[in-house]
Amino acid sequence: EDQVTQSPEALRLQEGESSSLNCSYTVSGLRGLFWYRQDPGKGPEFLFTLYSAGEEKEKERLKATLTKKESFLHITAPKPEDSATYLCAVQAPRNTDKLIFGTGTRLQVFP
Amino acid sequence: EPEVTQTPSHQVTQMGQEVILRCVPISNHLYFYWYRQILGQKVEFLVSFYNNEISEKSEIFDDQFSVERPDGSNFTLKIRSTKLEDSAMYFCASSRDSGTEAFFGQGTRLTVV
């Protein structure tokens, strides 16, 4: 069965303290891996798409990387406004568009 | 910036009543989806819709659920006879092409009492 596991469940960081969030997946042929940010009571906000191992994408303080078994979301020098739940989702196999989500990592950044 | 719009933002309904959740996807997108998120749980796929028909549905999407694109802009999810366990946040999403990123609306919080 296709599965996505995110760790840690929750992460508290001091402002400026860099860290990484992990998303490990078991799927029968990865079509794409997606990172989203979700604020409380809101819909997921798209961040990155990764399609193949070795691929990297960057946006401001966030950088996403992908291997054959997992993806990392690196947060460099976070600010309080980066506080949110970060969701990882995979799309697999080739003939489906549905996203399979992990449970997310709840990030809190303190000033 | 184009966005997916959902109405209403919050709906309270009595068990057994029918509800219709409405969505306006991004205008040049061709693929449409409904997901739901029960409080404290994962976002779960319900159904995908392309070329005026359902392309995929989950086990959750049983005969009580239906989707429709009544005109060129709206996309609706109908729950025929709501149950307490249907209480959740329902998200509409759309994507431009197959395999590309989906953009989500802000959700409709459905409360069944």
Coordinates of N, CA and C in Angstrom, one line a residue:
Chain A
E1 N 0.8 -1.2 0.0 CA 0.0 0.0 0.0 C 0.9 1.2 0.0
D2 N 0.5 2.2 -0.8 CA 1.2 3.5 -0.9 C 1.1 4.2 0.5
Q3 N 2.2 4.7 1.0 CA 2.2 5.4 2.3 C 3.2 6.5 2.4
V4 N 2.9 7.5 3.1 CA 3.7 8.7 3.4 C 3.8 8.9 4.9
T5 N 5.1 9.0 5.4 CA 5.3 9.2 6.8 C 6.2 10.4 7.0
Q6 N 5.7 11.4 7.8 CA 6.4 12.6 8.1 C 7.0 12.6 9.5
S7 N 8.2 13.2 9.6 CA 8.7 13.3 11.0 C 9.6 14.6 11.0
P8 N 9.7 15.2 12.2 CA 8.9 14.8 13.4 C 7.5 15.3 13.3
E9 N 6.6 14.9 14.2 CA 5.2 15.4 14.2 C 5.2 16.8 14.5
A10 N 6.0 17.3 15.4 CA 6.1 18.7 15.8 C 7.5 19.1 16.1
L11 N 7.8 20.4 15.8 CA 9.1 20.9 15.9 C 9.0 22.3 16.4
R12 N 9.8 22.6 17.4 CA 9.9 24.0 17.9 C 11.3 24.5 17.7
L13 N 11.4 25.6 17.1 CA 12.7 26.2 16.7 C 12.7 27.7 17.2
Q14 N 13.9 28.1 17.6 CA 14.2 29.5 17.9 C 14.4 30.2 16.5
E15 N 13.9 31.4 16.5 CA 14.2 32.2 15.2 C 15.6 32.1 14.9
G16 N 15.9 31.8 13.6 CA 17.3 31.7 13.1 C 17.9 30.3 13.2
E17 N 17.2 29.4 13.9 CA 17.7 28.0 14.1 C 17.3 27.1 13.0
S18 N 18.2 26.8 12.1 CA 17.9 26.0 10.9 C 17.6 24.5 11.3
S19 N 16.8 23.9 10.5 CA 16.4 22.5 10.7 C 15.9 21.8 9.4
S20 N 15.6 20.6 9.5 CA 15.0 19.8 8.4 C 13.8 19.0 8.8
L21 N 12.8 18.9 7.9 CA 11.7 18.1 8.1 C 11.8 16.9 7.1
N22 N 11.4 15.7 7.5 CA 11.5 14.5 6.7 C 10.2 14.0 6.2
C23 N 10.2 13.5 5.0 CA 9.0 12.8 4.4 C 9.5 11.5 3.8
S24 N 9.2 10.4 4.3 CA 9.6 9.1 3.7 C 8.4 8.5 3.1
Y25 N 8.6 7.8 2.0 CA 7.4 7.3 1.2 C 7.7 5.9 0.7
T26 N 6.6 5.1 0.6 CA 6.7 3.8 -0.1 C 5.5 3.9 -1.1
V27 N 5.9 3.9 -2.3 CA 4.9 4.0 -3.4 C 5.3 3.1 -4.5
S28 N 4.4 2.6 -5.3 CA 4.6 1.8 -6.4 C 4.9 2.6 -7.7
G29 N 6.0 3.3 -7.7 CA 6.3 4.2 -8.8 C 5.9 5.6 -8.6
L30 N 6.9 6.4 -8.1 CA 6.6 7.8 -7.8 C 6.4 8.6 -9.1
R31 N 5.3 9.3 -9.1 CA 5.0 10.2 -10.2 C 5.5 11.6 -9.9
G32 N 5.3 12.0 -8.6 CA 5.7 13.4 -8.2 C 5.5 13.4 -6.7
L33 N 6.3 14.3 -6.0 CA 6.2 14.5 -4.6 C 6.0 16.0 -4.4
F34 N 5.1 16.4 -3.6 CA 4.6 17.8 -3.4 C 4.8 18.2 -1.9
W35 N 5.2 19.4 -1.7 CA 5.2 20.0 -0.4 C 4.2 21.1 -0.3
Y36 N 3.4 21.1 0.7 CA 2.5 22.2 1.0 C 2.7 22.7 2.4
R37 N 2.2 24.0 2.5 CA 2.2 24.6 3.8 C 0.7 24.8 4.2
Q38 N 0.3 24.5 5.4 CA -1.1 24.7 5.9 C -1.1 25.5 7.1
D39 N -1.8 26.6 7.1 CA -2.1 27.4 8.3 C -3.4 26.9 8.9
P40 N -3.5 27.1 10.3 CA -4.7 26.6 10.9 C -6.0 27.1 10.3
G41 N -6.9 26.1 10.0 CA -8.2 26.5 9.4 C -8.2 26.9 8.0
K42 N -7.1 26.7 7.3 CA -6.9 27.1 5.9 C -6.6 25.9 5.0
G43 N -6.7 26.1 3.7 CA -6.3 25.0 2.8 C -4.8 24.9 2.6
P44 N -4.3 23.8 2.1 CA -2.9 23.6 1.8 C -2.5 24.6 0.7
E45 N -1.3 25.2 1.0 CA -0.7 26.2 0.0 C 0.5 25.5 -0.6
F46 N 0.5 25.5 -1.9 CA 1.5 24.8 -2.7 C 2.9 25.5 -2.5
L47 N 3.9 24.6 -2.3 CA 5.3 25.1 -2.1 C 6.2 24.6 -3.3
F48 N 6.3 23.3 -3.4 CA 7.3 22.7 -4.3 C 6.7 21.4 -4.9
T49 N 7.2 21.1 -6.2 CA 7.0 19.8 -6.8 C 8.4 19.2 -7.1
L50 N 8.6 17.9 -6.8 CA 9.8 17.2 -7.1 C 9.4 16.0 -7.9
Y51 N 10.2 15.7 -9.0 CA 9.8 14.6 -9.8 C 10.8 13.4 -9.8
S52 N 12.1 13.8 -9.6 CA 13.0 12.7 -9.7 C 14.1 12.8 -8.7
A53 N 14.7 11.7 -8.3 CA 15.8 11.7 -7.3 C 16.9 12.6 -7.6
G54 N 17.4 13.4 -6.7 CA 18.5 14.3 -6.9 C 18.0 15.7 -7.2
E55 N 16.7 15.8 -7.5 CA 16.1 17.2 -7.8 C 16.1 18.0 -6.5
E56 N 16.3 19.3 -6.6 CA 16.2 20.3 -5.5 C 15.4 21.5 -6.0
K57 N 14.6 22.1 -5.1 CA 13.9 23.3 -5.4 C 14.1 24.2 -4.2
E58 N 14.1 25.5 -4.5 CA 14.3 26.5 -3.4 C 13.4 27.7 -3.5
K59 N 13.0 28.2 -2.3 CA 12.1 29.4 -2.3 C 12.3 30.1 -1.0
E60 N 12.9 31.2 -1.0 CA 13.2 32.0 0.1 C 14.0 31.1 1.2
R61 N 13.5 30.9 2.3 CA 14.2 30.2 3.4 C 14.0 28.7 3.3
L62 N 13.3 28.2 2.3 CA 12.9 26.8 2.2 C 13.7 26.1 1.0
K63 N 14.1 24.9 1.2 CA 14.7 24.1 0.1 C 14.2 22.7 0.3
A64 N 13.7 22.1 -0.8 CA 13.2 20.8 -0.8 C 14.2 19.9 -1.7
T65 N 14.4 18.7 -1.2 CA 15.3 17.7 -1.9 C 14.6 16.4 -1.9
L66 N 15.0 15.6 -2.9 CA 14.3 14.3 -3.1 C 15.3 13.2 -3.3
T67 N 15.2 12.0 -2.6 CA 15.9 10.8 -2.9 C 14.9 9.7 -3.4
K68 N 15.4 8.5 -3.6 CA 14.5 7.5 -4.0 C 13.5 7.0 -2.9
K69 N 13.8 7.4 -1.6 CA 12.9 6.9 -0.5 C 12.4 8.0 0.3
E70 N 13.0 9.2 0.2 CA 12.5 10.3 1.1 C 12.8 11.7 0.5
S71 N 12.1 12.6 1.1 CA 12.3 14.0 0.8 C 12.6 14.8 2.1
F72 N 13.4 15.9 1.9 CA 13.6 16.7 3.1 C 13.2 18.1 2.7
L73 N 12.6 18.8 3.7 CA 12.4 20.2 3.6 C 13.3 20.9 4.6
H74 N 14.3 21.6 4.0 CA 15.2 22.3 4.9 C 14.8 23.8 5.1
I75 N 14.8 24.2 6.3 CA 14.4 25.6 6.6 C 15.6 26.3 7.2
T76 N 16.1 27.3 6.5 CA 17.3 28.0 6.9 C 16.9 29.3 7.6
A77 N 17.4 29.6 8.8 CA 17.2 30.8 9.5 C 15.7 31.1 9.6
P78 N 14.9 30.3 10.1 CA 13.4 30.5 10.1 C 13.0 31.7 10.9
K79 N 11.8 32.3 10.5 CA 11.2 33.4 11.2 C 9.9 32.9 11.7
P80 N 9.4 33.7 12.7 CA 8.1 33.3 13.3 C 7.0 33.1 12.2
E81 N 7.0 33.8 11.1 CA 6.0 33.7 10.1 C 6.1 32.4 9.3
D82 N 7.1 31.6 9.5 CA 7.2 30.3 8.9 C 6.5 29.2 9.7
S83 N 6.0 29.6 10.9 CA 5.2 28.7 11.7 C 3.9 28.3 11.0
A84 N 3.8 26.9 10.8 CA 2.7 26.3 10.1 C 2.8 24.8 10.1
T85 N 1.9 24.1 9.6 CA 2.0 22.7 9.4 C 2.5 22.5 7.9
Y86 N 3.6 21.7 7.8 CA 4.1 21.4 6.5 C 3.7 20.0 6.1
L87 N 3.0 19.9 4.9 CA 2.5 18.6 4.5 C 3.3 18.1 3.2
C88 N 3.5 16.8 3.2 CA 4.1 16.2 2.1 C 3.1 15.3 1.5
A89 N 3.1 15.2 0.1 CA 2.1 14.4 -0.6 C 2.8 13.8 -1.8
V90 N 2.4 12.5 -2.1 CA 2.9 11.9 -3.3 C 1.8 11.5 -4.2
Q91 N 2.2 11.4 -5.5 CA 1.3 11.1 -6.5 C 1.9 9.8 -7.2
A92 N 1.1 8.7 -7.2 CA 1.6 7.4 -7.7 C 0.4 6.5 -7.9
P93 N 0.4 5.6 -8.8 CA 1.5 5.4 -9.9 C 1.2 6.4 -11.1
R94 N 1.6 6.0 -12.2 CA 1.5 6.9 -13.4 C 0.1 7.3 -13.8
N95 N -0.9 6.5 -13.6 CA -2.2 6.7 -14.1 C -3.2 7.3 -13.1
T96 N -2.6 8.0 -12.1 CA -3.5 8.6 -11.1 C -3.1 10.0 -10.8
D97 N -4.0 10.9 -10.5 CA -3.7 12.3 -10.1 C -4.0 12.5 -8.7
K98 N -4.4 11.5 -7.9 CA -4.7 11.7 -6.5 C -3.5 11.9 -5.7
L99 N -3.5 12.7 -4.7 CA -2.4 13.0 -3.8 C -2.7 12.1 -2.5
I100 N -1.6 11.5 -2.1 CA -1.6 10.8 -0.8 C -0.8 11.6 0.2
F101 N -1.4 12.1 1.2 CA -0.8 13.0 2.1 C -0.2 12.3 3.4
G102 N 0.8 12.9 3.9 CA 1.3 12.5 5.2 C 0.5 13.3 6.3
T103 N 0.8 13.0 7.5 CA 0.1 13.7 8.6 C 0.7 15.1 8.9
G104 N 1.8 15.4 8.3 CA 2.4 16.7 8.5 C 3.3 16.9 9.7
T105 N 4.1 18.0 9.6 CA 5.0 18.4 10.7 C 4.5 19.8 11.1
R106 N 4.2 19.9 12.4 CA 3.7 21.2 12.9 C 4.9 22.0 13.4
L107 N 5.3 23.0 12.7 CA 6.4 23.8 13.0 C 6.1 25.1 13.8
Q108 N 6.7 25.3 14.9 CA 6.6 26.6 15.6 C 7.9 27.3 15.7
V109 N 8.0 28.5 15.3 CA 9.2 29.3 15.4 C 9.0 30.4 16.4
F110 N 9.9 30.5 17.4 CA 9.7 31.5 18.4 C 10.8 32.6 18.3
P111 N 10.3 33.8 18.5 CA 11.3 35.0 18.4 C 12.3 34.9 19.5
Chain B
E1 N -3.4 37.2 -8.3 CA -3.0 35.8 -8.5 C -4.3 34.9 -8.5
P2 N -4.5 34.0 -9.5 CA -5.7 33.2 -9.6 C -5.7 32.3 -8.3
E3 N -6.9 32.0 -7.9 CA -7.1 31.1 -6.7 C -8.4 30.3 -6.8
V4 N -8.4 29.3 -6.1 CA -9.6 28.4 -6.0 C -10.5 29.0 -4.9
T5 N -11.8 29.2 -5.2 CA -12.7 29.8 -4.3 C -13.8 28.8 -3.9
Q6 N -14.0 28.7 -2.6 CA -15.0 27.8 -2.1 C -16.1 28.6 -1.2
T7 N -17.3 28.1 -1.4 CA -18.4 28.7 -0.6 C -19.4 27.5 -0.2
P8 N -20.0 27.6 1.0 CA -19.7 28.6 2.0 C -18.4 28.3 2.8
S9 N -17.9 29.1 3.7 CA -16.8 28.8 4.4 C -17.1 27.9 5.6
H10 N -18.4 28.0 6.1 CA -18.8 27.1 7.1 C -20.3 26.8 6.9
Q11 N -20.6 25.5 7.1 CA -22.0 25.1 7.0 C -22.3 24.1 8.1
V12 N -23.4 24.4 8.7 CA -24.0 23.5 9.8 C -25.2 22.9 9.2
T13 N -25.4 21.6 9.3 CA -26.5 20.9 8.8 C -27.0 19.8 9.8
Q14 N -28.2 19.5 9.7 CA -28.7 18.4 10.5 C -28.5 17.0 9.8
M15 N -28.3 16.0 10.6 CA -28.1 14.7 10.1 C -29.2 14.3 9.2
G16 N -28.9 13.7 8.0 CA -29.9 13.3 7.1 C -30.2 14.3 6.0
Q17 N -29.8 15.6 6.2 CA -30.0 16.6 5.2 C -29.0 16.5 4.1
E18 N -29.4 17.1 3.0 CA -28.5 17.2 1.8 C -27.7 18.5 1.9
V19 N -26.5 18.4 1.5 CA -25.7 19.7 1.4 C -25.0 19.7 0.1
I20 N -24.8 20.9 -0.4 CA -24.0 21.1 -1.6 C -22.9 22.1 -1.3
L21 N -21.7 21.7 -1.6 CA -20.5 22.5 -1.4 C -20.0 23.0 -2.7
R22 N -19.7 24.3 -2.8 CA -19.4 24.9 -4.1 C -18.0 25.3 -4.2
C23 N -17.5 25.3 -5.5 CA -16.1 25.6 -5.7 C -16.0 26.3 -7.1
V24 N -15.2 27.3 -7.2 CA -14.8 27.8 -8.5 C -13.3 27.6 -8.7
P25 N -13.0 26.6 -9.5 CA -11.5 26.3 -9.8 C -10.8 27.5 -10.5
I26 N -9.5 27.4 -10.6 CA -8.8 28.3 -11.4 C -9.2 28.2 -12.9
S27 N -9.3 29.3 -13.6 CA -10.1 29.3 -14.8 C -9.5 28.4 -15.9
N28 N -8.2 28.3 -16.1 CA -7.6 27.6 -17.2 C -7.2 26.2 -16.7
H29 N -7.6 25.7 -15.6 CA -7.3 24.4 -15.1 C -8.3 23.4 -15.6
L30 N -7.9 22.1 -15.8 CA -8.7 21.1 -16.5 C -9.0 20.0 -15.5
Y31 N -8.3 19.9 -14.4 CA -8.5 18.7 -13.5 C -9.0 19.3 -12.2
F32 N -10.0 18.6 -11.6 CA -10.7 19.1 -10.4 C -10.8 18.0 -9.4
Y33 N -10.7 18.4 -8.1 CA -10.6 17.4 -7.0 C -11.4 17.9 -5.8
W34 N -11.8 16.9 -5.0 CA -12.3 17.2 -3.7 C -11.5 16.3 -2.7
Y35 N -11.1 16.9 -1.6 CA -10.4 16.3 -0.5 C -11.2 16.6 0.7
R36 N -10.9 15.8 1.8 CA -11.5 16.2 3.1 C -10.4 16.0 4.2
Q37 N -10.6 16.7 5.3 CA -9.7 16.6 6.4 C -10.5 16.6 7.7
I38 N -10.6 15.5 8.3 CA -11.3 15.4 9.6 C -10.3 16.0 10.6
L39 N -10.9 16.7 11.6 CA -10.1 17.5 12.5 C -8.9 16.6 13.1
G40 N -7.7 17.1 13.0 CA -6.5 16.4 13.5 C -6.0 15.3 12.7
Q41 N -6.6 15.0 11.5 CA -6.2 13.9 10.7 C -5.6 14.4 9.4
K42 N -5.2 13.4 8.6 CA -4.6 13.7 7.3 C -5.7 14.2 6.3
V43 N -5.1 14.9 5.3 CA -6.0 15.3 4.1 C -6.2 14.0 3.3
E44 N -7.5 13.7 3.0 CA -7.8 12.5 2.3 C -8.5 12.8 0.9
F45 N -8.1 12.0 -0.1 CA -8.6 12.2 -1.4 C -10.0 11.6 -1.4
L46 N -10.9 12.4 -2.1 CA -12.3 11.9 -2.3 C -12.5 11.5 -3.8
V47 N -12.3 12.5 -4.7 CA -12.6 12.2 -6.1 C -11.9 13.2 -7.0
S48 N -11.6 12.7 -8.2 CA -11.0 13.6 -9.2 C -12.0 13.6 -10.4
F49 N -11.9 14.7 -11.2 CA -12.9 14.9 -12.2 C -12.2 15.6 -13.4
Y50 N -12.4 15.0 -14.6 CA -11.7 15.5 -15.8 C -12.6 15.3 -17.0
N51 N -12.7 16.2 -17.8 CA -13.5 16.1 -19.1 C -14.9 15.7 -18.8
N52 N -15.5 16.3 -17.8 CA -16.9 16.2 -17.4 C -17.2 14.8 -16.9
E53 N -16.2 14.1 -16.3 CA -16.6 12.8 -15.7 C -15.6 12.5 -14.6
I54 N -16.0 11.6 -13.7 CA -15.2 11.2 -12.6 C -14.1 10.3 -13.2
S55 N -12.8 10.7 -12.9 CA -11.7 9.9 -13.3 C -11.2 8.9 -12.3
E56 N -11.4 9.3 -11.0 CA -11.0 8.4 -9.9 C -11.8 8.8 -8.7
K57 N -12.1 7.8 -7.8 CA -12.7 8.0 -6.6 C -12.2 7.1 -5.5
S58 N -12.3 7.5 -4.3 CA -11.8 6.7 -3.1 C -13.0 5.9 -2.6
E59 N -12.6 5.1 -1.6 CA -13.6 4.2 -0.9 C -14.6 5.1 -0.2
I60 N -14.1 6.3 0.3 CA -15.0 7.2 1.0 C -16.1 7.7 0.2
F61 N -15.8 7.9 -1.1 CA -16.8 8.5 -2.0 C -17.8 7.4 -2.4
D62 N -18.8 7.2 -1.5 CA -19.8 6.2 -1.8 C -21.0 6.8 -2.5
D63 N -22.1 6.1 -2.5 CA -23.3 6.6 -3.3 C -23.9 7.8 -2.7
Q64 N -23.6 8.2 -1.5 CA -24.1 9.4 -0.9 C -23.5 10.7 -1.4
F65 N -22.3 10.5 -2.1 CA -21.6 11.6 -2.7 C -21.8 11.7 -4.2
S66 N -21.8 12.9 -4.7 CA -21.8 13.1 -6.1 C -21.1 14.4 -6.4
V67 N -20.6 14.5 -7.6 CA -19.9 15.8 -8.1 C -20.5 16.2 -9.4
E68 N -20.4 17.5 -9.7 CA -21.0 18.0 -10.9 C -20.3 19.3 -11.3
R69 N -20.2 19.5 -12.6 CA -19.7 20.8 -13.1 C -20.9 21.4 -13.9
P70 N -21.7 22.1 -13.2 CA -23.0 22.5 -13.9 C -22.8 23.5 -15.0
D71 N -21.7 24.3 -15.0 CA -21.5 25.3 -16.0 C -20.0 25.3 -16.2
G72 N -19.5 26.4 -16.9 CA -18.1 26.4 -17.2 C -17.2 26.8 -16.1
S73 N -17.8 27.2 -14.9 CA -16.9 27.7 -13.9 C -17.1 27.0 -12.5
N74 N -18.3 26.5 -12.2 CA -18.5 25.9 -10.9 C -18.2 24.4 -10.9
F75 N -17.9 23.9 -9.7 CA -17.6 22.5 -9.5 C -18.2 22.2 -8.1
T76 N -19.2 21.3 -8.0 CA -19.9 21.1 -6.7 C -19.7 19.7 -6.2
L77 N -19.8 19.6 -4.9 CA -19.8 18.3 -4.2 C -21.2 18.2 -3.4
K78 N -21.9 17.2 -3.7 CA -23.2 17.0 -3.0 C -23.1 15.8 -2.1
I79 N -23.6 16.0 -0.9 CA -23.7 14.8 0.0 C -25.2 14.7 0.3
R80 N -25.8 13.6 -0.1 CA -27.2 13.4 -0.2 C -27.9 13.3 1.2
S81 N -27.3 12.6 2.1 CA -27.9 12.4 3.4 C -26.8 12.4 4.4
T82 N -26.5 13.5 5.0 CA -25.3 13.7 5.8 C -25.4 12.8 7.1
K83 N -24.2 12.4 7.5 CA -24.0 11.6 8.7 C -23.1 12.4 9.6
L84 N -23.1 12.1 10.9 CA -22.2 12.8 11.9 C -20.8 12.7 11.4
E85 N -20.4 11.5 10.9 CA -19.0 11.3 10.5 C -18.6 12.0 9.3
D86 N -19.5 12.7 8.6 CA -19.2 13.6 7.5 C -18.6 14.9 7.9
S87 N -18.7 15.2 9.2 CA -18.2 16.5 9.7 C -16.7 16.5 9.4
A88 N -16.3 17.5 8.7 CA -14.9 17.7 8.3 C -14.7 19.0 7.6
M89 N -13.4 19.3 7.2 CA -13.1 20.4 6.3 C -13.0 19.8 4.9
Y90 N -13.8 20.3 4.0 CA -13.8 19.8 2.6 C -13.0 20.8 1.7
F91 N -12.0 20.3 1.0 CA -11.2 21.2 0.2 C -11.4 20.8 -1.3
C92 N -11.6 21.9 -2.1 CA -11.6 21.7 -3.5 C -10.2 22.1 -4.0
A93 N -9.8 21.4 -5.1 CA -8.5 21.7 -5.7 C -8.6 21.6 -7.2
S94 N -7.7 22.3 -7.9 CA -7.6 22.1 -9.3 C -6.2 22.1 -9.8
S95 N -5.9 21.5 -10.9 CA -4.6 21.5 -11.5 C -4.7 21.7 -13.0
R96 N -3.6 22.3 -13.6 CA -3.7 22.7 -15.0 C -3.6 21.4 -15.9
D97 N -2.7 20.5 -15.5 CA -2.5 19.3 -16.3 C -2.4 18.1 -15.4
S98 N -2.5 16.9 -15.9 CA -2.3 15.7 -15.2 C -0.9 15.6 -14.7
G99 N -0.7 15.3 -13.4 CA 0.6 15.2 -12.8 C 1.2 16.5 -12.4
T100 N 0.6 17.6 -12.5 CA 1.1 18.9 -12.0 C 0.5 19.2 -10.7
E101 N 1.0 20.3 -10.1 CA 0.6 20.6 -8.7 C -0.8 21.0 -8.7
A102 N -1.5 20.6 -7.6 CA -2.9 21.0 -7.4 C -2.9 22.2 -6.4
F103 N -3.8 23.2 -6.7 CA -4.0 24.4 -5.9 C -5.3 24.2 -5.2
F104 N -5.3 24.4 -3.9 CA -6.4 24.2 -3.0 C -7.1 25.5 -2.6
G105 N -8.4 25.3 -2.4 CA -9.2 26.4 -1.9 C -9.0 26.5 -0.4
Q106 N -9.7 27.4 0.3 CA -9.6 27.6 1.7 C -10.5 26.7 2.5
G107 N -11.4 26.0 1.8 CA -12.1 24.9 2.5 C -13.5 25.4 2.9
T108 N -14.4 24.4 3.1 CA -15.7 24.5 3.7 C -15.7 23.6 4.9
R109 N -15.9 24.3 6.1 CA -16.0 23.5 7.3 C -17.5 23.0 7.4
L110 N -17.7 21.7 7.3 CA -19.0 21.1 7.4 C -19.2 20.5 8.8
T111 N -20.2 20.9 9.5 CA -20.6 20.4 10.8 C -21.9 19.8 10.7
V112 N -22.0 18.5 11.0 CA -23.3 17.7 11.0 C -23.7 17.5 12.4
V113 N -24.9 18.0 12.7 CA -25.4 17.9 14.1 C -26.6 16.9 14.2

